[in-house]
PDB file of C-alpha atoms in Angstrom:
ATOM      1  CA  MET V   1     -14.313  19.806  11.831  1.00 42.00           C
ATOM      2  CA  SER V   2     -11.083  21.737  11.618  1.00 51.00           C
ATOM      3  CA  PRO V   3      -8.235  20.094   9.813  1.00 73.00           C
ATOM      4  CA  THR V   4      -6.414  17.324  11.487  1.00 90.00           C
ATOM      5  CA  THR V   5      -2.570  17.876  12.129  1.00 94.00           C
ATOM      6  CA  ALA V   6       0.038  15.743  13.790  1.00 97.00           C
ATOM      7  CA  HIS V   7       3.300  16.469  15.468  1.00 97.00           C
ATOM      8  CA  ALA V   8       6.362  14.712  16.476  1.00 97.00           C
ATOM      9  CA  GLY V   9       9.075  16.297  18.699  1.00 95.00           C
ATOM     10  CA  TYR V  10      11.721  14.563  17.040  1.00 95.00           C
ATOM     11  CA  SER V  11      13.136  14.277  13.476  1.00 93.00           C
ATOM     12  CA  HIS V  12      12.368  10.708  13.056  1.00 93.00           C
ATOM     13  CA  LEU V  13      10.060   8.095  15.103  1.00 96.00           C
ATOM     14  CA  PHE V  14      11.392   5.274  17.147  1.00 97.00           C
ATOM     15  CA  PRO V  15       9.693   3.143  20.065  1.00 97.00           C
ATOM     16  CA  GLY V  16       8.398   5.330  22.788  1.00 97.00           C
ATOM     17  CA  ALA V  17       8.344   8.335  20.664  1.00 98.00           C
ATOM     18  CA  ARG V  18       4.964  10.516  21.177  1.00 97.00           C
ATOM     19  CA  VAL V  19       2.927  11.784  18.335  1.00 97.00           C
ATOM     20  CA  PHE V  20       0.277  14.631  19.166  1.00 97.00           C
ATOM     21  CA  VAL V  21      -2.594  14.804  16.721  1.00 96.00           C
ATOM     22  CA  GLU V  22      -4.194  17.971  16.929  1.00 95.00           C
ATOM     23  CA  THR V  23      -7.968  17.391  16.053  1.00 92.00           C
ATOM     24  CA  THR V  24     -11.671  17.930  17.022  1.00 85.00           C
ATOM     25  CA  ALA V  25     -12.319  14.344  16.528  1.00 81.00           C
ATOM     26  CA  GLU V  26     -13.457  12.791  20.032  1.00 79.00           C
ATOM     27  CA  ASP V  27     -12.696   9.241  18.869  1.00 83.00           C
ATOM     28  CA  ILE V  28      -9.598   7.914  17.168  1.00 88.00           C
ATOM     29  CA  ASP V  29     -11.820   6.025  14.737  1.00 87.00           C
ATOM     30  CA  ARG V  30     -13.126   9.352  13.521  1.00 88.00           C
ATOM     31  CA  LEU V  31     -10.058  10.577  12.288  1.00 90.00           C
ATOM     32  CA  PRO V  32      -9.402  11.386   8.486  1.00 89.00           C
ATOM     33  CA  GLU V  33      -8.015   8.902   6.308  1.00 89.00           C
ATOM     34  CA  SER V  34      -4.662  10.585   6.084  1.00 94.00           C
ATOM     35  CA  PHE V  35      -3.284  13.885   7.767  1.00 96.00           C
ATOM     36  CA  PRO V  36      -0.032  15.650   7.692  1.00 97.00           C
ATOM     37  CA  LEU V  37       2.719  14.919  10.052  1.00 97.00           C
ATOM     38  CA  GLY V  38       5.419  17.523  10.969  1.00 97.00           C
ATOM     39  CA  PHE V  39       8.609  16.808  12.564  1.00 97.00           C
ATOM     40  CA  SER V  40      10.764  19.147  15.115  1.00 97.00           C
ATOM     41  CA  ASP V  41      13.331  19.785  12.156  1.00 97.00           C
ATOM     42  CA  GLY V  42      10.719  21.114   9.774  1.00 97.00           C
ATOM     43  CA  SER V  43      10.344  18.014   7.723  1.00 97.00           C
ATOM     44  CA  ARG V  44       6.877  16.836   6.865  1.00 97.00           C
ATOM     45  CA  SER V  45       5.276  13.568   5.813  1.00 97.00           C
ATOM     46  CA  THR V  46       1.609  11.930   5.743  1.00 97.00           C
ATOM     47  CA  ALA V  47       0.248   9.681   8.432  1.00 97.00           C
ATOM     48  CA  ARG V  48      -2.799   7.210   8.473  1.00 96.00           C
ATOM     49  CA  VAL V  49      -4.204   5.407  11.635  1.00 96.00           C
ATOM     50  CA  LEU V  50      -5.155   1.849  10.456  1.00 95.00           C
ATOM     51  CA  GLY V  51      -6.801  -0.900  12.319  1.00 92.00           C
ATOM     52  CA  ASP V  52      -9.177  -0.873  15.265  1.00 86.00           C
ATOM     53  CA  GLY V  53      -9.700  -1.748  18.881  1.00 79.00           C
ATOM     54  CA  ASP V  54      -6.210  -2.770  20.402  1.00 80.00           C
ATOM     55  CA  SER V  55      -4.677  -3.505  16.898  1.00 91.00           C
ATOM     56  CA  ARG V  56      -4.010   0.145  15.656  1.00 95.00           C
ATOM     57  CA  VAL V  57      -1.078   1.177  13.948  1.00 96.00           C
ATOM     58  CA  LEU V  58       0.450   4.570  12.243  1.00 97.00           C
ATOM     59  CA  ALA V  59       1.549   4.259   8.838  1.00 97.00           C
ATOM     60  CA  VAL V  60       3.727   7.101   8.172  1.00 98.00           C
ATOM     61  CA  GLU V  61       4.949   7.831   4.291  1.00 97.00           C
ATOM     62  CA  GLY V  62       8.620   8.242   3.469  1.00 97.00           C
ATOM     63  CA  TYR V  63      10.227  11.425   3.781  1.00 97.00           C
ATOM     64  CA  THR V  64      13.477  13.297   4.188  1.00 96.00           C
ATOM     65  CA  THR V  65      14.679  14.966   7.110  1.00 95.00           C
ATOM     66  CA  GLU V  66      16.039  18.305   7.073  1.00 95.00           C
ATOM     67  CA  ARG V  67      19.643  16.863   7.439  1.00 95.00           C
ATOM     68  CA  GLY V  68      19.203  14.853   4.102  1.00 96.00           C
ATOM     69  CA  THR V  69      18.537  11.615   5.484  1.00 94.00           C
ATOM     70  CA  HIS V  70      15.675   9.786   3.550  1.00 96.00           C
ATOM     71  CA  LEU V  71      13.322   7.569   5.580  1.00 95.00           C
ATOM     72  CA  ASP V  72      11.322   5.080   3.826  1.00 95.00           C
ATOM     73  CA  GLU V  73       7.553   4.391   4.590  1.00 97.00           C
ATOM     74  CA  ARG V  74       7.381   2.793   8.156  1.00 97.00           C
ATOM     75  CA  VAL V  75       4.465   1.471  10.021  1.00 97.00           C
ATOM     76  CA  TRP V  76       4.370   1.667  14.107  1.00 98.00           C
ATOM     77  CA  VAL V  77       2.349  -0.142  16.517  1.00 97.00           C
ATOM     78  CA  ILE V  78       0.285   2.382  18.585  1.00 96.00           C
ATOM     79  CA  GLY V  79       1.182   1.461  22.244  1.00 95.00           C
ATOM     80  CA  ALA V  80      -1.141   3.797  23.960  1.00 95.00           C
ATOM     81  CA  VAL V  81      -3.804   6.649  22.993  1.00 94.00           C
ATOM     82  CA  GLU V  82      -4.544   9.291  25.514  1.00 94.00           C
ATOM     83  CA  PHE V  83      -7.454  11.728  24.743  1.00 92.00           C
ATOM     84  CA  GLU V  84      -6.681  15.332  25.610  1.00 89.00           C
ATOM     85  CA  SER V  85      -8.583  18.589  25.273  1.00 86.00           C
ATOM     86  CA  GLU V  86      -6.760  19.598  22.163  1.00 90.00           C
ATOM     87  CA  GLY V  87      -6.353  16.173  20.472  1.00 94.00           C
ATOM     88  CA  ILE V  88      -5.148  12.576  20.565  1.00 95.00           C
ATOM     89  CA  GLY V  89      -1.546  11.671  21.875  1.00 96.00           C
ATOM     90  CA  LEU V  90      -0.134   8.593  20.633  1.00 96.00           C
ATOM     91  CA  THR V  91       2.654   6.592  22.129  1.00 97.00           C
ATOM     92  CA  LEU V  92       4.490   4.367  19.501  1.00 98.00           C
ATOM     93  CA  GLY V  93       5.629   0.878  20.196  1.00 97.00           C
ATOM     94  CA  SER V  94       7.654  -1.403  17.838  1.00 97.00           C
ATOM     95  CA  ARG V  95       8.080  -0.746  14.218  1.00 96.00           C
ATOM     96  CA  LEU V  96       6.556  -3.544  11.869  1.00 95.00           C
ATOM     97  CA  PRO V  97       8.280  -4.743   8.825  1.00 91.00           C
ATOM     98  CA  LEU V  98       7.113  -4.031   5.734  1.00 81.00           C
ATOM     99  CA  GLY V  99       6.410  -6.455   2.868  1.00 66.00           C
TER     100      GLY V  99
END
């Protein structure tokens, strides 16, 4: 399996944002434990898909945007999953509180 990498078309995530996971995995349950996540401004983080069935979340490690804004670790409900020829599209729902 080739490496899995995710991309967001924004410098940060928010409800309704789409994250595209480039992968050869044919099932979201077969994604690696963690994978790199790149943002449109060039900043990078690491993401994990946790949970199963309709209760999946995307956990994103803290990172700093290119403008210098630090964002702590955040966990997002995955509202929709779309399988495409080059990977898996995730549409984010609400952000969950940590702690």
